[in-house]
Coordinates of C-alpha atoms in Angstrom, one line a residue:
Chain A
M1 CA 50.8 70.9 140.7
T2 CA 51.2 72.3 144.2
F3 CA 51.9 70.1 147.2
T4 CA 51.5 71.1 150.8
L5 CA 52.8 69.3 153.8
S6 CA 52.2 70.4 157.4
S7 CA 55.1 69.8 159.7
D8 CA 56.4 71.7 162.7
R9 CA 59.6 69.6 162.8
H10 CA 62.7 71.7 162.1
I11 CA 65.2 69.9 160.0
N12 CA 68.7 71.2 159.9
T13 CA 70.3 69.0 157.2
L14 CA 68.4 66.6 154.9
I15 CA 70.5 64.1 153.0
I16 CA 69.0 63.1 149.7
I17 CA 70.0 59.7 148.4
P18 CA 68.6 58.6 145.0
H19 CA 69.1 54.9 144.5
Y20 CA 68.5 52.2 141.9
N21 CA 68.9 48.5 142.4
E22 CA 71.4 49.1 145.3
Q23 CA 72.1 46.2 147.6
H24 CA 73.8 47.9 150.6
L25 CA 71.6 50.9 151.2
D26 CA 70.7 49.9 154.8
E27 CA 74.4 49.6 155.7
I28 CA 75.0 53.1 154.3
L29 CA 72.1 54.6 156.2
Q30 CA 73.1 53.1 159.6
P31 CA 75.9 55.5 160.6
L32 CA 74.1 58.5 159.0
L33 CA 70.9 58.1 161.1
Q34 CA 73.1 58.3 164.3
T35 CA 74.5 61.7 163.2
E36 CA 73.2 64.7 165.1
G37 CA 71.1 67.1 163.1
I38 CA 70.7 64.8 160.1
H39 CA 67.5 63.6 158.4
M40 CA 67.5 61.3 155.4
L41 CA 65.4 61.1 152.2
T42 CA 65.8 58.1 150.0
I43 CA 64.4 58.1 146.5
D44 CA 64.0 54.7 145.0
D45 CA 64.3 55.3 141.2
G46 CA 62.1 52.4 140.1
S47 CA 64.2 49.5 141.4
E48 CA 63.2 46.1 140.2
P49 CA 62.1 44.6 142.5
I50 CA 61.3 47.7 144.6
Y51 CA 63.9 48.0 147.3
T52 CA 62.4 47.7 150.8
L53 CA 64.5 49.4 153.4
K54 CA 64.8 47.3 156.5
K55 CA 65.0 50.4 158.6
N56 CA 62.2 52.6 159.6
H57 CA 63.2 55.6 161.6
S58 CA 61.6 58.9 162.4
K59 CA 64.5 60.7 160.7
L60 CA 64.1 58.7 157.5
Y61 CA 61.8 59.6 154.7
K62 CA 61.3 57.4 151.7
A63 CA 59.8 58.1 148.2
T64 CA 59.6 55.7 145.2
H65 CA 59.4 56.4 141.5
P66 CA 57.0 53.8 139.9
I67 CA 59.4 53.6 136.9
N68 CA 63.1 54.1 136.4
L69 CA 63.8 57.7 135.2
G70 CA 67.5 58.3 136.0
Q71 CA 69.5 59.8 138.8
G72 CA 68.9 63.4 137.7
A73 CA 65.1 62.9 137.8
A74 CA 65.3 61.2 141.2
L75 CA 67.4 64.0 142.6
Q76 CA 64.9 66.6 141.3
T77 CA 62.1 64.6 143.0
G78 CA 64.2 64.8 146.1
L79 CA 64.5 68.6 145.7
E80 CA 60.7 68.9 145.3
I81 CA 60.1 66.9 148.5
A82 CA 62.7 69.0 150.2
K83 CA 60.7 72.1 149.5
L84 CA 57.9 70.5 151.5
L85 CA 60.2 69.5 154.4
A86 CA 62.0 72.8 154.4
P87 CA 65.4 71.9 155.8
D88 CA 68.1 74.5 156.3
Y89 CA 70.5 72.5 154.2
I90 CA 70.5 69.7 151.7
I91 CA 73.3 67.2 151.1
T92 CA 73.2 65.0 148.0
M93 CA 74.9 61.7 148.3
D94 CA 75.3 58.6 146.1
A95 CA 73.9 55.3 147.3
D96 CA 76.8 53.1 146.3
G97 CA 78.9 53.9 149.4
Q98 CA 81.5 55.9 147.6
H99 CA 80.7 59.1 149.6
H100 CA 82.3 58.6 153.0
P101 CA 80.0 59.7 155.8
D102 CA 82.9 61.5 157.6
S103 CA 82.8 64.2 154.9
I104 CA 79.3 65.3 155.9
H105 CA 80.9 67.2 158.7
D106 CA 83.4 68.7 156.2
L107 CA 80.6 69.9 153.9
R108 CA 78.6 71.4 156.8
S109 CA 81.6 73.2 158.1
A110 CA 82.6 74.5 154.6
I111 CA 79.2 76.0 153.8
L112 CA 79.2 77.8 157.2
Q113 CA 82.8 78.9 156.8
H114 CA 82.6 80.1 153.2
Q115 CA 79.1 81.6 153.6
V116 CA 78.1 80.4 150.1
D117 CA 74.9 78.9 148.6
I118 CA 76.4 75.6 147.5
I119 CA 79.6 73.7 148.3
F120 CA 80.7 71.1 145.8
G121 CA 82.7 68.2 147.1
R122 CA 85.8 67.4 145.2
R123 CA 88.1 64.5 144.9
D124 CA 91.8 65.1 145.3
L125 CA 92.6 63.2 142.0
A126 CA 96.2 63.0 142.9
T127 CA 95.7 61.1 146.2
T128 CA 92.3 59.3 145.8
E129 CA 93.0 55.6 145.4
G130 CA 91.1 53.3 143.1
I131 CA 90.7 55.6 140.0
S132 CA 92.2 54.3 136.8
I133 CA 94.4 56.5 134.6
L134 CA 91.8 56.6 131.9
R135 CA 89.2 57.7 134.4
K136 CA 91.5 60.4 135.7
I137 CA 92.0 61.7 132.1
I138 CA 88.2 61.6 131.4
L139 CA 87.6 63.5 134.7
R140 CA 90.1 66.1 133.8
L141 CA 88.6 66.6 130.3
G142 CA 85.2 66.7 132.1
I143 CA 86.4 69.6 134.2
Y144 CA 87.3 71.6 131.2
F145 CA 84.2 70.7 129.3
N146 CA 82.1 71.8 132.2
W147 CA 83.9 75.1 132.4
F148 CA 83.5 75.6 128.6
Y149 CA 79.8 74.6 128.7
T150 CA 78.6 76.3 131.9
G151 CA 81.3 78.9 132.7
V152 CA 81.7 77.4 136.2
K153 CA 85.2 76.3 136.9
L154 CA 85.6 73.5 139.5
N155 CA 88.4 71.1 140.3
D156 CA 86.2 68.0 140.0
A157 CA 83.6 66.8 137.4
H158 CA 80.5 65.0 138.3
N159 CA 81.0 64.5 142.0
G160 CA 77.6 64.0 143.5
Y161 CA 78.6 64.9 147.0
R162 CA 77.5 68.5 147.7
I163 CA 75.7 70.7 150.2
M164 CA 73.3 73.6 149.4
N165 CA 71.3 76.1 151.4
K166 CA 67.7 76.9 151.1
K167 CA 68.2 79.6 148.5
A168 CA 70.0 77.1 146.3
Y169 CA 67.6 74.1 146.6
L170 CA 64.5 76.4 146.1
S171 CA 65.9 77.8 142.9
I172 CA 67.6 74.8 141.2
V173 CA 65.4 72.9 138.7
L174 CA 66.9 69.9 137.0
K175 CA 65.5 68.7 133.7
E176 CA 68.1 66.2 132.7
D177 CA 66.9 62.8 133.9
G178 CA 70.2 61.0 133.4
M179 CA 73.8 61.7 134.5
A180 CA 74.1 65.0 132.6
H181 CA 72.3 66.6 135.6
A182 CA 75.7 67.0 137.3
T183 CA 76.7 69.5 134.6
E184 CA 73.2 70.9 134.5
I185 CA 73.5 71.8 138.2
L186 CA 76.4 74.1 137.3
E187 CA 74.2 75.8 134.7
E188 CA 71.6 76.3 137.4
V189 CA 74.2 77.8 139.7
K190 CA 75.1 80.3 136.9
R191 CA 71.5 81.0 136.0
N192 CA 70.4 81.7 139.6
K193 CA 73.6 83.6 140.4
L194 CA 74.3 81.2 143.3
T195 CA 77.6 81.6 145.2
Y196 CA 79.7 78.5 145.4
A197 CA 83.0 77.0 146.6
E198 CA 84.6 73.6 146.9
T199 CA 85.9 71.4 149.6
V200 CA 87.8 68.1 149.6
V201 CA 85.6 65.1 150.4
K202 CA 86.6 61.5 151.0
I203 CA 85.7 59.1 148.3
Q204 CA 86.1 55.4 148.8
Y205 CA 86.1 53.1 145.8
T206 CA 85.1 49.5 146.4
D207 CA 84.7 46.6 143.9
Y208 CA 80.9 47.0 144.3
S209 CA 80.9 50.8 143.8
K210 CA 83.2 50.5 140.8
A211 CA 81.0 47.8 139.2
K212 CA 77.9 49.9 139.9
G213 CA 79.3 53.2 138.8
Q214 CA 79.4 54.9 135.4
S215 CA 81.5 53.7 132.6
S216 CA 84.1 56.2 131.4
L217 CA 82.5 55.8 128.0
N218 CA 79.4 57.3 129.5
A219 CA 81.1 60.7 129.1
F220 CA 80.3 60.7 125.4
S221 CA 76.6 60.1 126.1
I222 CA 76.6 62.9 128.6
V223 CA 78.2 65.3 126.1
K224 CA 75.6 64.3 123.5
Q225 CA 72.7 64.9 125.9
L226 CA 74.1 68.4 126.8
I227 CA 74.5 69.3 123.1
F228 CA 70.8 68.3 122.6
R229 CA 69.9 70.6 125.5
R230 CA 71.2 73.6 123.7
L231 CA 69.2 72.7 120.6
Q232 CA 65.9 72.5 122.4
Chain B
M1 CA 57.4 53.9 77.9
T2 CA 59.3 56.7 79.5
I3 CA 56.2 59.0 79.7
I4 CA 54.3 56.2 81.5
L5 CA 57.1 55.8 84.0
Q6 CA 57.1 59.6 84.5
I7 CA 53.4 59.8 85.1
T8 CA 53.5 56.8 87.5
L9 CA 56.3 58.5 89.5
F10 CA 54.5 61.8 89.6
T11 CA 51.3 60.1 90.7
L12 CA 53.0 58.0 93.4
G13 CA 54.9 61.1 94.7
G14 CA 51.6 63.0 94.8
I15 CA 49.8 60.3 96.8
F16 CA 52.7 60.1 99.2
I17 CA 52.8 63.9 99.8
L18 CA 49.0 64.0 100.3
Y19 CA 49.4 61.1 102.9
L20 CA 52.2 62.9 104.7
Q21 CA 50.2 66.2 104.9
R22 CA 47.8 64.6 107.4
F23 CA 50.6 64.5 110.0
L24 CA 52.5 67.7 109.4
K25 CA 51.9 71.3 110.5
N26 CA 51.4 74.2 108.0
G27 CA 55.0 75.2 107.7
L28 CA 56.2 71.7 106.9
N29 CA 53.3 71.3 104.5
F30 CA 54.6 74.2 102.5
I31 CA 58.1 72.8 102.4
L32 CA 56.6 69.5 101.3
L33 CA 54.8 71.2 98.5
I34 CA 58.1 72.8 97.3
L35 CA 59.8 69.4 97.4
F36 CA 57.0 67.9 95.4
I37 CA 57.2 70.6 92.7
A38 CA 61.0 70.0 92.6
F39 CA 60.5 66.3 92.4
S40 CA 57.9 66.7 89.6
V41 CA 60.3 68.9 87.5
V42 CA 63.1 66.4 87.9
V43 CA 60.7 63.5 86.9
F44 CA 59.6 65.2 83.6
F45 CA 62.9 67.0 82.9
P46 CA 65.6 64.7 84.3
D47 CA 68.5 66.5 82.6
I48 CA 67.9 69.6 84.7
L49 CA 69.4 67.8 87.6
N50 CA 72.7 67.4 85.8
T51 CA 72.6 71.2 84.9
V52 CA 72.0 72.1 88.5
A53 CA 74.7 69.7 89.7
S54 CA 77.2 71.2 87.3
F55 CA 76.4 74.7 88.6
F56 CA 77.6 73.6 92.0
G57 CA 80.6 71.8 90.7
I58 CA 79.2 68.3 91.3
G59 CA 79.6 65.7 88.6
R60 CA 76.2 64.1 88.3
G61 CA 72.7 64.9 89.2
V62 CA 72.4 61.7 91.2
D63 CA 75.4 62.8 93.3
L64 CA 73.6 66.1 94.1
V65 CA 70.6 64.2 95.3
F66 CA 72.7 62.0 97.5
Y67 CA 74.5 65.0 99.0
L68 CA 71.2 66.8 99.7
T69 CA 69.7 63.7 101.3
I70 CA 72.3 63.5 104.0
P71 CA 71.6 66.8 105.7
I72 CA 67.8 66.3 105.2
I73 CA 67.9 63.0 107.0
A74 CA 70.1 64.5 109.8
I75 CA 67.6 67.3 110.3
I76 CA 64.6 64.9 110.4
T77 CA 66.4 62.6 112.9
L78 CA 67.3 65.6 115.1
R79 CA 63.7 66.8 115.1
Q80 CA 62.4 63.3 116.1
S81 CA 65.0 63.1 118.9
L82 CA 63.9 66.4 120.3
A83 CA 60.3 65.4 120.1
I84 CA 61.1 62.2 122.0
K85 CA 62.9 64.2 124.6
K86 CA 59.9 66.4 125.0
N87 CA 57.6 63.4 125.6
S88 CA 60.2 62.0 128.0
E89 CA 60.0 65.2 130.1
K90 CA 56.2 64.9 130.3
I91 CA 56.6 61.3 131.5
T92 CA 59.1 62.4 134.2
E93 CA 56.8 65.2 135.4
L94 CA 53.8 62.8 135.6
T95 CA 55.9 60.2 137.5
R96 CA 57.2 62.8 139.9
N97 CA 53.8 64.1 140.7
Q98 CA 52.6 60.6 141.5
T99 CA 55.7 59.9 143.6
I100 CA 55.2 63.1 145.7
D101 CA 51.5 62.4 146.0
D102 CA 52.2 58.9 147.3
F103 CA 54.9 60.3 149.6
Q104 CA 52.4 62.6 151.3
K105 CA 49.8 59.8 151.6
N106 CA 52.1 57.3 153.0
R107 CA 54.0 59.5 155.4
T108 CA 52.8 58.9 159.0
D109 CA 52.4 62.0 161.0
T110 CA 55.4 61.4 163.2
D111 CA 56.6 65.0 162.8
K112 CA 54.2 66.5 165.3

């Protein structure tokens, strides 16, 4: 199915935020809407009840899944809409407030400096506060698993804070609806021969974000989904 | 008495196979036919199962059937999971198309 959208507005950076049953999305959007050169696209992944953003802004686009599909599916919907809006860059961001808005500047600087197609944000596991020891172990194992599974070696696993250029977002296609998309995106980088680098981003853990976030045990479910992918 | 039981088992097995054939494609129908023939042989010549089991170093025929059942069930479960995933992908695609369609309709023309 082909979609067309006429627009003569040039968008430098589009931030895509998939969200599901989030309670503080308006507070997260507030500082971002004031940032120069930034437009926002929120994808409501079938929240119950549907989340009605208090804000309306000319730099804010909204889309809603009628049913909950998963973060991966919501992100791919965001990428499809981005193809219509044609920004120069896309930043993907979580909706639970963990991704500090200050790092937007770091991501934009890094992609210009390194001249690559995609910059992955990475936590500095040694200094980031609020991560349990078990979580650190799971993340380290995740790094090695991703390397083994995709051939892409990063210093963080499943960090949703990333920036990509037009070549990247036009070529990446995510088919994993759930959290395995974060590994699938590395496969897509490899498949499309995209250049990549990493930059440190600021992650802030709050009681809300920790309660909302993935359980460490989810890692086994993600591995199972990835093994199934190879069998298809 | 034994022959009555054997004929009953053979008939029930045949009816079940004929019922399953309505839902399966040609390749699987062929496998089903092979399984039914093997089942029929075992029903009328039960000692053959012990002979086959001994050939593989397994004590009893029943044990052989048990060991074979596990991978067969695993394969069936895997195929079903993959079929479910395929349907899930179709649902995702339909949902995404509707979402993008609604996005275009609802978007006010503030860009121009």
